[in-house]
Coordinates of C-alpha atoms and ligand atoms in Angstrom, one line a residue:
Chain A
M1 CA 0.0 0.0 0.0
A2 CA 1.4 3.3 -1.0
A3 CA 2.1 5.7 1.9
D4 CA -0.7 8.1 1.1
G5 CA -3.2 5.5 0.2
L6 CA -3.1 6.3 -3.5
T7 CA -2.9 3.0 -5.4
Y8 CA -2.7 2.3 -9.1
T9 CA -3.0 -0.7 -11.3
I10 CA -1.7 -1.5 -14.7
E11 CA -5.2 -0.7 -16.1
D12 CA -5.1 2.8 -14.5
T13 CA -1.8 3.6 -16.0
A14 CA -1.9 1.8 -19.4
N15 CA -2.8 4.8 -21.4
M16 CA -0.7 7.4 -19.6
S17 CA 2.8 8.4 -20.1
T18 CA 5.0 8.3 -17.1
A19 CA 4.9 12.0 -16.7
E20 CA 1.1 12.1 -16.9
I21 CA 1.1 9.6 -14.0
Y22 CA 3.3 12.0 -12.1
G23 CA 1.0 14.9 -12.8
K24 CA -2.0 12.9 -11.7
V25 CA -0.3 11.8 -8.4
L26 CA 0.8 15.3 -7.8
I27 CA -2.7 16.8 -8.0
E28 CA -4.0 14.1 -5.8
L29 CA -1.3 14.8 -3.2
A30 CA -1.9 18.6 -3.6
E31 CA -5.6 18.1 -3.0
K32 CA -4.9 16.8 0.5
N33 CA -1.8 18.8 1.3
N34 CA -1.8 22.5 1.1
D35 CA 1.9 22.9 1.5
I36 CA 2.5 21.5 -2.0
V37 CA 3.5 24.1 -4.6
G38 CA 4.8 23.6 -8.2
L39 CA 7.4 25.3 -10.3
S40 CA 8.4 24.9 -13.9
A41 CA 10.5 26.8 -16.5
D42 CA 8.3 27.0 -19.6
L43 CA 8.0 23.2 -19.5
A44 CA 4.8 22.9 -17.6
K45 CA 3.1 21.2 -20.4
S46 CA 6.0 18.9 -21.4
T47 CA 6.7 17.7 -17.8
K48 CA 3.0 17.5 -16.9
I49 CA 3.4 19.5 -13.7
G50 CA 1.0 21.7 -15.7
Q51 CA -1.8 19.5 -14.4
L52 CA -1.2 21.1 -11.0
A53 CA -1.1 24.5 -12.6
A54 CA -4.5 23.8 -14.2
K55 CA -6.1 22.7 -10.9
H56 CA -4.4 25.2 -8.6
P57 CA -3.1 28.1 -10.6
D58 CA -2.4 30.0 -7.4
R59 CA -0.1 27.3 -6.2
F60 CA 2.0 27.1 -9.4
F61 CA 4.8 29.4 -10.7
N62 CA 5.9 29.3 -14.3
V63 CA 9.2 31.2 -14.1
G64 CA 9.8 31.3 -17.9
I65 CA 13.0 29.8 -19.3
A66 CA 15.1 30.5 -16.2
E67 CA 16.1 27.3 -14.4
Q68 CA 18.6 28.9 -12.0
N69 CA 16.0 31.3 -10.7
M70 CA 13.5 28.5 -10.4
F71 CA 15.7 26.4 -8.1
G72 CA 16.6 29.4 -6.0
M73 CA 12.9 30.2 -5.7
A74 CA 12.2 26.6 -4.7
A75 CA 14.8 26.9 -1.9
G76 CA 13.1 30.1 -0.7
L77 CA 9.6 28.5 -0.9
A78 CA 10.9 25.6 1.1
K79 CA 12.4 27.9 3.7
S80 CA 9.0 29.6 4.0
G81 CA 7.5 26.3 5.1
L82 CA 6.1 25.0 1.8
T83 CA 6.9 21.8 -0.2
P84 CA 8.0 22.7 -3.7
F85 CA 7.8 20.2 -6.6
V86 CA 10.0 21.4 -9.4
S87 CA 9.9 20.0 -12.9
T88 CA 12.0 20.6 -16.0
F89 CA 14.0 18.3 -18.2
A90 CA 16.6 16.3 -16.4
V91 CA 19.5 17.9 -18.3
F92 CA 18.5 21.4 -17.1
A93 CA 17.6 20.3 -13.5
S94 CA 20.9 18.6 -13.0
M95 CA 23.2 20.8 -15.0
R96 CA 21.8 24.2 -15.9
A97 CA 21.0 24.9 -12.2
A98 CA 23.4 22.4 -10.6
E99 CA 24.9 24.9 -8.2
Q100 CA 21.5 26.2 -7.1
V101 CA 20.4 22.6 -6.5
R102 CA 23.6 21.8 -4.6
T103 CA 24.1 25.0 -2.6
D104 CA 20.6 26.4 -2.2
I105 CA 18.7 23.1 -1.8
A106 CA 21.0 20.2 -0.8
Y107 CA 23.5 22.1 1.3
Q108 CA 20.6 23.7 3.3
N109 CA 18.9 20.3 3.3
L110 CA 15.6 21.8 2.1
N111 CA 12.4 19.9 1.4
V112 CA 12.4 20.3 -2.3
K113 CA 11.3 17.6 -4.7
I114 CA 12.8 17.7 -8.1
I115 CA 10.9 15.6 -10.6
A116 CA 13.0 15.7 -13.8
T117 CA 11.6 14.3 -17.0
H118 CA 13.2 13.4 -20.4
A119 CA 16.0 11.6 -18.5
G120 CA 18.8 9.4 -20.0
T121 CA 18.3 9.0 -23.7
S122 CA 14.6 9.0 -23.6
F123 CA 14.5 12.1 -25.8
G124 CA 16.9 10.4 -28.1
Q125 CA 16.2 12.3 -31.3
A126 CA 16.9 15.7 -29.6
G127 CA 20.6 15.0 -29.4
T128 CA 23.2 15.7 -26.7
T129 CA 21.8 19.1 -25.5
H130 CA 18.7 17.2 -24.4
H131 CA 20.2 13.8 -23.5
C132 CA 20.9 13.5 -19.8
T133 CA 23.4 10.8 -19.0
E134 CA 25.1 12.6 -16.2
D135 CA 22.4 13.4 -13.6
L136 CA 22.8 10.3 -11.4
A137 CA 26.5 11.0 -11.0
I138 CA 26.0 14.7 -10.3
M139 CA 23.0 14.3 -7.9
R140 CA 24.6 11.3 -6.1
S141 CA 27.6 13.5 -5.3
F142 CA 25.4 16.1 -3.5
A143 CA 25.3 15.3 0.2
N144 CA 21.7 15.1 1.6
M145 CA 20.2 14.4 -1.8
T146 CA 18.1 11.3 -2.3
V147 CA 18.2 10.0 -5.9
I148 CA 15.5 7.8 -7.5
A149 CA 15.2 6.4 -11.0
P150 CA 11.8 4.6 -11.2
A151 CA 11.3 1.8 -13.6
D152 CA 7.8 2.6 -14.9
G153 CA 4.7 4.7 -14.3
I154 CA 3.5 2.8 -11.2
E155 CA 6.9 3.0 -9.6
T156 CA 6.9 6.7 -10.4
A157 CA 3.6 7.1 -8.6
N158 CA 5.1 5.3 -5.6
A159 CA 8.3 7.3 -5.7
V160 CA 6.5 10.7 -5.9
Q161 CA 4.4 9.9 -2.9
A162 CA 7.4 8.5 -1.0
A163 CA 9.3 11.7 -1.8
Y164 CA 6.5 13.8 -0.4
N165 CA 6.4 11.7 2.8
Y166 CA 10.2 12.0 3.2
K167 CA 11.7 15.2 4.6
G168 CA 14.6 16.5 2.6
P169 CA 15.7 17.0 -1.0
V170 CA 14.8 14.3 -3.5
Y171 CA 15.7 14.0 -7.2
I172 CA 13.5 11.7 -9.3
R173 CA 14.4 11.1 -12.9
I174 CA 11.7 9.8 -15.3
N175 CA 11.6 9.2 -19.0
R176 CA 9.9 11.0 -21.8
G177 CA 6.9 9.2 -23.1
F178 CA 5.6 5.8 -22.2
D179 CA 7.5 3.2 -20.2
K180 CA 6.9 -0.5 -20.6
Q181 CA 4.8 -1.5 -17.6
L182 CA 6.8 -3.5 -15.2
Y183 CA 4.5 -3.6 -12.3
E184 CA 0.8 -4.6 -12.3
K185 CA -0.1 -3.0 -9.0
S186 CA 1.4 -0.3 -6.8
D187 CA 1.5 -2.4 -3.6
Y188 CA 4.7 -4.3 -4.1
G189 CA 6.4 -2.7 -1.2
F190 CA 8.2 0.3 -2.6
E191 CA 10.4 2.0 -0.1
I192 CA 13.1 4.6 -0.6
G193 CA 16.5 2.9 -0.4
K194 CA 15.2 -0.6 -0.6
A195 CA 15.8 -2.6 -3.8
V196 CA 13.1 -4.8 -5.3
E197 CA 13.9 -8.3 -6.5
L198 CA 12.2 -8.8 -9.8
H199 CA 13.4 -12.3 -10.4
P200 CA 15.1 -14.8 -8.1
G201 CA 18.4 -16.3 -9.1
T202 CA 21.6 -17.9 -8.0
D203 CA 24.0 -17.9 -11.0
I204 CA 24.3 -14.2 -11.6
T205 CA 22.7 -10.9 -10.5
V206 CA 21.6 -8.2 -12.9
I207 CA 21.1 -4.9 -11.2
A208 CA 19.2 -2.3 -13.2
C209 CA 17.3 0.9 -12.9
G210 CA 14.9 3.0 -15.0
V211 CA 14.1 1.6 -18.4
A212 CA 16.7 -1.2 -18.0
A213 CA 14.8 -2.8 -15.2
Y214 CA 11.9 -4.0 -17.4
N215 CA 14.4 -5.2 -20.0
A216 CA 16.4 -7.1 -17.3
A217 CA 13.3 -8.9 -16.0
D218 CA 12.4 -9.8 -19.5
A219 CA 15.9 -11.2 -20.2
A220 CA 15.9 -13.2 -17.0
N221 CA 12.7 -15.0 -18.1
I222 CA 14.2 -15.9 -21.4
L223 CA 17.6 -17.0 -19.9
E224 CA 15.7 -19.3 -17.6
K225 CA 13.8 -20.9 -20.4
E226 CA 16.4 -21.0 -23.1
D227 CA 19.7 -21.4 -21.2
G228 CA 18.5 -22.9 -17.9
L229 CA 20.2 -19.9 -16.1
S230 CA 19.1 -18.7 -12.8
V231 CA 19.4 -14.9 -13.0
R232 CA 18.6 -12.7 -10.1
V233 CA 17.2 -9.3 -11.2
I234 CA 17.3 -6.4 -8.8
N235 CA 15.5 -3.2 -9.6
M236 CA 17.7 -0.6 -7.8
H237 CA 15.2 2.2 -8.1
T238 CA 17.0 4.2 -5.4
I239 CA 20.5 5.1 -6.5
K240 CA 21.1 7.0 -3.2
P241 CA 21.0 5.8 -0.5
I242 CA 21.8 2.6 -2.2
D243 CA 20.6 -0.8 -0.8
K244 CA 24.0 -2.2 0.3
E245 CA 22.5 -5.2 1.8
A246 CA 20.9 -6.4 -1.4
I247 CA 24.3 -5.9 -3.2
I248 CA 26.4 -7.8 -0.7
K249 CA 23.8 -10.6 -0.6
A250 CA 24.1 -10.8 -4.4
V251 CA 27.9 -10.9 -4.2
Q252 CA 27.8 -13.7 -1.7
E253 CA 25.1 -15.7 -3.3
T254 CA 25.8 -15.3 -7.0
R255 CA 29.4 -14.1 -7.3
R256 CA 28.6 -12.3 -10.6
I257 CA 27.0 -8.9 -10.9
V258 CA 26.3 -6.8 -14.0
T259 CA 24.6 -3.4 -14.0
F260 CA 22.5 -1.8 -16.7
E261 CA 21.5 1.8 -16.8
D262 CA 20.5 4.6 -19.2
H263 CA 23.4 6.8 -18.0
N264 CA 27.1 7.3 -18.6
I265 CA 28.8 4.2 -17.1
M266 CA 30.9 6.7 -15.0
G267 CA 29.3 7.7 -11.8
G268 CA 25.8 6.3 -12.1
L269 CA 24.2 3.1 -10.8
G270 CA 27.1 0.9 -11.9
S271 CA 29.6 3.0 -10.0
A272 CA 27.4 3.1 -6.9
V273 CA 27.2 -0.7 -7.0
A274 CA 30.9 -1.0 -7.6
D275 CA 31.6 1.1 -4.5
V276 CA 29.7 -1.3 -2.3
I277 CA 31.3 -4.4 -3.8
V278 CA 34.8 -3.1 -3.5
E279 CA 34.3 -1.9 0.1
S280 CA 32.9 -5.3 1.0
G281 CA 36.2 -6.9 0.3
K282 CA 34.5 -9.9 -1.4
G283 CA 35.5 -11.2 -4.8
C284 CA 33.0 -10.8 -7.5
A285 CA 32.9 -10.8 -11.3
F286 CA 31.6 -7.4 -12.2
E287 CA 30.6 -5.4 -15.3
K288 CA 28.8 -2.1 -16.0
V289 CA 26.7 -1.5 -19.1
G290 CA 25.3 1.9 -20.1
I291 CA 26.4 4.8 -22.3
P292 CA 30.2 4.6 -22.6
D293 CA 32.1 7.8 -21.8
E294 CA 30.9 9.6 -24.9
Y295 CA 28.0 11.7 -26.1
A296 CA 25.3 9.3 -27.3
I297 CA 24.2 9.0 -30.9
I298 CA 20.9 10.5 -32.1
G299 CA 17.9 8.2 -32.5
L300 CA 14.8 6.6 -31.2
P301 CA 15.1 5.7 -27.5
E302 CA 14.6 2.0 -28.2
D303 CA 17.3 2.1 -30.9
L304 CA 19.7 3.7 -28.4
Q305 CA 18.9 1.1 -25.8
N306 CA 19.8 -1.5 -28.4
H307 CA 22.9 0.3 -29.5
Y308 CA 24.3 0.7 -26.0
G309 CA 23.2 -2.8 -24.9
F310 CA 20.6 -2.3 -22.3
D311 CA 17.6 -3.6 -24.2
T312 CA 16.5 -7.2 -23.7
N313 CA 18.8 -8.5 -26.4
G314 CA 21.8 -6.6 -25.0
I315 CA 21.2 -7.9 -21.5
L316 CA 20.8 -11.5 -22.8
A317 CA 24.1 -11.2 -24.7
K318 CA 26.0 -9.7 -21.8
V319 CA 24.8 -12.3 -19.3
R320 CA 25.6 -15.1 -21.7
E321 CA 29.1 -13.6 -22.3
I322 CA 29.8 -13.3 -18.5
M323 CA 28.5 -16.8 -17.8
G324 CA 30.7 -18.2 -20.6
K325 CA 33.8 -16.8 -19.0
D326 CA 35.8 -18.8 -16.5
F327 CA 35.4 -17.4 -13.1
E328 CA 37.1 -18.9 -10.2
E329 CA 34.5 -19.1 -7.4
D330 CA 36.2 -19.1 -4.1
E331 CA 34.0 -20.7 -1.5
D332 CA 36.1 -19.7 1.4
W333 CA 34.8 -16.4 2.7
E334 CA 36.9 -16.5 5.8
D335 CA 40.2 -15.5 4.1
E336 CA 38.6 -12.3 2.8
V337 CA 38.6 -9.0 4.5
Chain B
M1 CA 20.7 50.4 -49.2
A2 CA 17.1 49.4 -50.2
L3 CA 16.8 46.2 -52.1
T4 CA 15.8 46.1 -55.7
E5 CA 12.4 44.5 -56.7
Q6 CA 14.3 41.7 -58.3
E7 CA 16.3 41.0 -55.1
I8 CA 13.1 40.9 -53.1
Q9 CA 11.6 38.5 -55.5
E10 CA 14.5 36.2 -55.3
F11 CA 14.5 36.3 -51.5
N12 CA 10.8 35.5 -51.5
K13 CA 11.3 32.6 -53.8
K14 CA 14.0 31.3 -51.5
A15 CA 12.0 31.8 -48.3
C16 CA 9.0 30.1 -49.9
Q17 CA 11.1 27.0 -50.9
L18 CA 12.9 26.9 -47.5
R19 CA 9.6 27.1 -45.6
K20 CA 8.3 24.1 -47.7
D21 CA 11.6 22.2 -47.2
T22 CA 11.2 22.8 -43.4
I23 CA 7.7 21.4 -43.6
D24 CA 9.0 18.3 -45.4
T25 CA 11.8 17.9 -42.9
V26 CA 9.3 18.1 -40.0
Y27 CA 7.5 15.3 -41.7
W28 CA 10.6 13.2 -42.3
A29 CA 11.7 13.7 -38.8
G30 CA 8.4 12.6 -37.3
G31 CA 7.9 16.0 -35.6
G32 CA 9.8 19.2 -35.0
H33 CA 10.0 22.8 -33.8
V34 CA 8.0 24.1 -36.7
G35 CA 6.6 27.4 -35.3
G36 CA 9.9 29.1 -34.5
S37 CA 11.5 27.7 -37.7
L38 CA 8.9 29.4 -39.8
S39 CA 9.1 32.7 -38.0
M40 CA 12.8 33.2 -38.6
M41 CA 12.9 32.4 -42.3
E42 CA 13.3 36.0 -43.7
I43 CA 16.2 36.5 -41.2
M44 CA 17.8 33.2 -42.3
V45 CA 17.4 34.1 -46.0
L46 CA 19.2 37.4 -45.5
M47 CA 21.9 35.8 -43.3
Y48 CA 22.7 33.0 -45.8
Y49 CA 21.9 34.7 -49.1
K50 CA 23.1 38.2 -48.5
Y51 CA 25.2 38.8 -45.4
L52 CA 27.3 35.9 -44.2
N53 CA 30.7 35.8 -45.9
I54 CA 31.0 32.0 -46.1
D55 CA 32.2 29.3 -48.4
P56 CA 30.1 26.1 -48.1
S57 CA 32.9 24.2 -49.9
K58 CA 35.2 25.2 -47.0
P59 CA 33.0 25.1 -43.8
Q60 CA 36.0 25.6 -41.6
W61 CA 37.5 28.5 -43.6
D62 CA 39.3 30.7 -41.0
D63 CA 38.0 34.1 -42.2
R64 CA 34.3 33.2 -42.5
D65 CA 31.7 35.1 -40.7
R66 CA 30.3 33.1 -37.8
F67 CA 26.6 32.4 -37.2
V68 CA 25.3 31.2 -33.8
M69 CA 21.8 29.7 -33.8
S70 CA 21.2 30.4 -30.1
K71 CA 17.6 29.2 -30.5
G72 CA 19.0 25.8 -31.3
H73 CA 15.6 24.0 -31.3
A74 CA 15.1 25.6 -34.7
G75 CA 17.4 23.0 -36.3
V76 CA 14.6 21.7 -38.4
G77 CA 14.4 25.1 -40.1
Y78 CA 18.2 25.7 -40.1
A79 CA 19.2 22.4 -41.7
P80 CA 17.2 23.0 -45.0
V81 CA 19.1 26.3 -45.3
L82 CA 22.5 24.6 -44.9
A83 CA 21.5 21.9 -47.3
D84 CA 20.4 24.5 -49.9
K85 CA 23.7 26.2 -49.5
G86 CA 25.4 23.0 -50.3
Y87 CA 27.0 22.1 -47.0
F88 CA 25.6 18.6 -47.3
P89 CA 23.3 16.8 -49.7
F90 CA 19.6 17.6 -49.6
D91 CA 18.7 13.9 -49.1
M92 CA 20.4 14.0 -45.7
L93 CA 17.3 16.0 -44.6
K94 CA 15.3 12.8 -45.1
E95 CA 17.2 11.2 -42.2
F96 CA 16.6 14.1 -39.8
N97 CA 16.1 12.6 -36.3
H98 CA 16.6 9.1 -37.6
T99 CA 18.8 6.7 -35.6
H100 CA 22.5 7.1 -36.4
S101 CA 21.7 10.3 -38.5
R102 CA 24.1 13.2 -38.2
L103 CA 21.0 15.5 -38.1
G104 CA 19.1 15.6 -34.8
M105 CA 16.6 18.1 -33.6
H106 CA 19.4 20.4 -32.2
L107 CA 22.2 20.6 -34.7
D108 CA 25.6 19.3 -33.6
G109 CA 28.6 21.4 -34.9
N110 CA 30.8 18.3 -34.8
K111 CA 28.5 16.4 -37.1
V112 CA 26.9 18.9 -39.3
P113 CA 29.0 21.0 -41.7
G114 CA 28.2 24.7 -41.6
V115 CA 27.2 24.7 -38.0
D116 CA 29.6 26.9 -36.1
V117 CA 28.3 26.3 -32.6
S118 CA 26.4 23.3 -31.1
T119 CA 23.3 24.7 -29.4
G120 CA 19.9 23.5 -28.1
S121 CA 20.2 24.6 -24.4
L122 CA 18.8 28.1 -24.4
G123 CA 20.7 31.1 -23.2
H124 CA 24.1 29.7 -24.3
G125 CA 24.4 31.4 -27.7
L126 CA 25.0 35.0 -26.9
P127 CA 27.9 34.3 -24.4
I128 CA 29.6 32.1 -27.1
A129 CA 29.0 34.7 -29.8
L130 CA 30.5 37.4 -27.5
G131 CA 33.5 35.2 -27.1
L132 CA 33.9 34.7 -30.8
A133 CA 33.5 38.5 -31.4
L134 CA 36.1 39.3 -28.8
G135 CA 38.4 36.6 -30.2
A136 CA 38.1 38.1 -33.6
R137 CA 38.8 41.6 -32.3
L138 CA 41.8 40.5 -30.3
Q139 CA 43.3 38.8 -33.3
G140 CA 42.6 41.6 -35.6
K141 CA 40.3 39.6 -37.8
K142 CA 37.6 41.2 -39.9
W143 CA 35.0 38.5 -39.7
L144 CA 31.7 39.2 -38.0
T145 CA 29.6 37.2 -35.6
Y146 CA 25.9 37.0 -35.9
C147 CA 23.7 35.6 -33.2
L148 CA 20.0 34.7 -33.5
L149 CA 18.0 34.3 -30.3
G150 CA 14.4 33.4 -29.4
D151 CA 12.4 35.9 -27.3
G152 CA 11.4 33.3 -24.7
E153 CA 15.1 32.5 -24.5
C154 CA 15.7 36.0 -23.2
D155 CA 14.2 34.9 -19.9
E156 CA 17.6 33.2 -19.2
G157 CA 19.9 35.3 -17.0
S158 CA 22.9 34.2 -19.1
V159 CA 21.5 36.3 -22.0
W160 CA 21.6 39.4 -19.8
E161 CA 25.0 38.5 -18.4
A162 CA 26.3 38.4 -21.9
A163 CA 24.5 41.6 -22.8
M164 CA 26.0 43.4 -19.9
A165 CA 29.5 42.2 -20.9
A166 CA 29.0 43.0 -24.6
S167 CA 28.3 46.7 -23.9
H168 CA 31.0 46.8 -21.1
F169 CA 33.6 45.5 -23.6
K170 CA 32.1 47.8 -26.4
V171 CA 31.7 44.9 -28.8
T172 CA 30.8 46.2 -32.3
N173 CA 31.6 43.2 -34.4
M174 CA 28.7 41.1 -33.1
I175 CA 25.2 41.5 -34.6
T176 CA 22.4 40.2 -32.3
I177 CA 19.0 39.5 -33.7
I178 CA 16.0 38.4 -31.7
D179 CA 13.1 36.5 -33.3
R180 CA 10.4 38.3 -31.4
N181 CA 7.5 36.0 -32.2
R182 CA 5.9 36.6 -28.8
M183 CA 5.3 32.8 -28.2
M184 CA 7.2 30.2 -26.2
I185 CA 6.1 26.6 -25.2
D186 CA 3.6 27.2 -22.4
G187 CA 2.0 30.3 -23.9
P188 CA 2.6 33.9 -25.1
T189 CA 5.8 35.4 -23.7
E190 CA 3.9 38.2 -22.0
D191 CA 1.7 35.6 -20.1
V192 CA 4.4 33.2 -19.1
M193 CA 7.1 35.7 -18.2
K194 CA 6.7 39.3 -19.2
L195 CA 9.5 40.6 -21.3
E196 CA 8.2 44.1 -21.9
P197 CA 9.4 46.8 -21.9
F198 CA 11.8 44.8 -24.0
V199 CA 13.4 47.6 -26.0
D200 CA 14.0 49.5 -22.8
K201 CA 15.7 46.5 -21.2
W202 CA 18.2 46.1 -24.0
K203 CA 18.8 49.9 -23.9
A204 CA 19.4 49.7 -20.2
F205 CA 22.0 47.0 -20.8
G206 CA 23.9 49.4 -23.2
F207 CA 22.6 48.2 -26.6
I208 CA 21.5 50.3 -29.5
V209 CA 18.1 48.8 -30.4
K210 CA 16.5 48.6 -33.8
E211 CA 13.0 47.3 -33.8
V212 CA 11.7 46.1 -37.2
D213 CA 9.2 43.9 -38.9
G214 CA 11.0 40.6 -39.1
H215 CA 9.2 39.6 -42.3
D216 CA 10.1 42.8 -44.1
Y217 CA 13.4 42.4 -46.0
N218 CA 14.0 46.2 -46.4
Q219 CA 13.5 46.9 -42.7
L220 CA 15.8 44.0 -41.8
V221 CA 18.4 45.1 -44.3
D222 CA 18.4 48.7 -42.9
A223 CA 18.8 47.4 -39.4
I224 CA 21.6 44.9 -40.2
D225 CA 23.5 47.5 -42.3
F226 CA 23.2 49.9 -39.4
A227 CA 24.5 47.2 -37.0
I228 CA 27.5 46.4 -39.2
A229 CA 28.4 50.0 -39.6
E230 CA 27.9 51.1 -36.0
E231 CA 31.1 51.7 -34.0
S232 CA 29.9 53.1 -30.7
G233 CA 28.6 49.9 -29.1
P234 CA 26.6 46.7 -29.6
V235 CA 23.4 46.6 -31.6
V236 CA 20.4 44.4 -31.1
I237 CA 17.7 44.0 -33.7
I238 CA 14.4 43.1 -32.3
A239 CA 12.6 41.5 -35.3
N240 CA 8.8 41.3 -34.7
T241 CA 7.7 38.1 -36.3
V242 CA 4.8 35.7 -36.3
K243 CA 5.3 32.2 -35.0
G244 CA 4.3 29.7 -37.6
K245 CA 4.5 32.4 -40.3
C246 CA 2.7 31.6 -43.6
V247 CA 0.8 28.5 -42.3
G248 CA -2.6 29.8 -41.1
F249 CA -3.4 27.3 -38.4
M250 CA 0.0 27.6 -36.9
E251 CA 0.3 31.4 -37.0
D252 CA 0.5 33.0 -33.5
N253 CA -0.4 29.6 -32.0
Y254 CA 2.0 28.5 -29.3
Q255 CA 0.6 24.9 -29.6
W256 CA 2.6 24.7 -32.8
H257 CA 5.9 25.4 -31.1
Y258 CA 6.6 21.7 -31.7
G259 CA 4.4 19.4 -33.7
G260 CA 4.1 16.5 -36.0
L261 CA 2.7 16.5 -39.5
D262 CA 1.0 13.7 -41.5
S263 CA 1.1 13.9 -45.3
E264 CA -2.3 15.6 -45.5
K265 CA -1.1 18.3 -43.2
V266 CA 2.1 18.6 -45.2
T267 CA 0.0 19.4 -48.3
E268 CA -2.1 21.9 -46.4
C269 CA 1.0 23.6 -45.0
K270 CA 2.5 23.9 -48.5
E271 CA -0.7 25.3 -50.0
C272 CA -0.8 27.9 -47.3
I273 CA 2.8 28.8 -48.0
D274 CA 2.2 29.0 -51.8
N275 CA -0.9 31.1 -51.2
Y276 CA 1.0 33.5 -49.1
Y277 CA 3.6 34.0 -51.8
C278 CA 1.0 34.3 -54.6
E279 CA -0.6 37.1 -52.7
I280 CA 2.4 39.2 -52.1
Ligands
LIG401 C1 17.9 25.9 -21.0 C2 16.7 25.4 -21.7 N1 15.5 25.3 -21.0 C3 14.4 24.8 -21.6 C4 14.5 24.4 -22.9 C5 13.3 23.8 -23.6 N2 12.8 24.7 -24.6 C6 13.0 24.5 -25.9 S1 12.4 25.6 -27.0 C7 11.7 26.4 -25.6 C8 10.9 27.7 -25.9 C9 11.7 28.7 -26.6 O1 11.0 29.9 -26.9 P1 11.6 31.0 -27.8 O2 13.0 31.3 -27.3 O3 10.7 32.1 -27.8 O4 11.8 30.3 -29.2 P2 10.9 30.3 -30.5 O5 9.5 30.9 -30.1 O6 11.5 31.3 -31.4 O7 10.8 28.9 -31.0 C10 12.0 25.8 -24.4 C11 11.6 26.2 -23.1 C12 15.7 24.5 -23.6 N3 15.9 24.1 -24.8 N4 16.8 25.0 -22.9

């Protein structure tokens, strides 16, 4: 059951883009909670925070194309006792106004919720100025910031509600358009900082977030049927604070981990997972898949997922490759630090 | 100097064709920023067929004039101009936005010949243009830098930071043009974030301001000639335009900032464009 009692099923969300679901949840939350205010920078329509504007014009500020001012204003609104939800494209939330987010919001530990749309390469045709493959790395490095990358619309509904019920700055990155529906219902136990096991497994663990989570679950089913492989799939929706327990358990029980994300492989989910593995002192075969350290090509999001290897086929191929490699499994944990 | 009747006819022919090429490109691309591409076309025609000292066979020629498309989302209207100038084959437009294409919504200077600066994030163009202009001045180069901005774009603080610096450094080799179509994404500029008194703002930042009809070649030419000749400080041309110019259902309609077109709509758009040019 979601914290505020707002539950959704796959039927409710089937015909809604992920951002539309966000807009709907936000107006429902705003109905009950007068402290909620909204801000956007000439992207009210595109990010769907405009739904709040339509319902409560007095509780919404469109600041024009001025992201730095917007995040500074959000800090002030939070200091006045309100709970601002701020929406623009992820690239502008995380980079155009990065210092305002860090110094005005995160440093002062203010209760601002940033719901950033068009994340990763979900606006693939728009090119590098609108791709956002750096935000997880940037936001993760801001102390006090909670960072969430929901896998689909239902998880977005959960994350937005959880963000409201949590005190402090939260960054949620969602995709442009429609996400494949991973969850059928919203009551699967979403909690900030707690990973969700999508598929049990003992041979290898796939850790994914955002669009890659659905693809990973899809791949695990195929690998079970076609290859007889037992692939654990973890949806790591919260990048920070990361679920260390789930990672260490995966290290111990599967000894092979591979991460998939729509983000530069430097600094994002894969790096966050790697930090935990390395600090655990346990041996583990490990690989990261995402956008290599380059600016992504132009194209349809699904083509980019395929190109960079985090669609179902890419995940299948990578798991098969890792499972085909010799990997010395050391059963003796006692000799490790 | 006033244009001859023949020159105006040639520019009209060009603008008519480029507007139709833009419509086709929006269709091939599966959608695009059509409104702001149509509003800027007279300015683009004058830039590329009268003013810019460029050589499409040598896109990197050192002494070329520079053009900064600060309203980078207008790539779908910019690319047809570059194709027409011969920077790349016309057929490349058919791959606009397609996977692995070199042409995406916001043109990438490292992929598209003729594009001097990669843009798409608003408020970046004027600071870069200013750097180019100062660089030319410092190195004793004669080439000029032109910068085209959106009006909504002028909400960005960085535009005014650059404006302040341009007058502070007395930059006179940069020509700033604003496509004042009075529309942005979420509505009219004056409803979303008031820009007026716009002329006074630019004046207060130390610019000489020329306000013109941005679809009138002679008015534009007068203003650009003035800006090139002016030696006392930076000049900005506020070109009053109509978003979606020439296509009735798009004109002055912010809902057509970005949109997709099916083949029927493409035909309708082209008819509108032809009608407009028949009448004038
Ligand atoms: C920094 C930044 N914020 C937001 C956007 C998204 N965006 C693209 S076009 C646009 C509206 C631009 O309006 P205007 O400058 O008036 O352009 P025009 O009407 O000429 O198309 C916005 C907000 C962006 N590209 N860059």
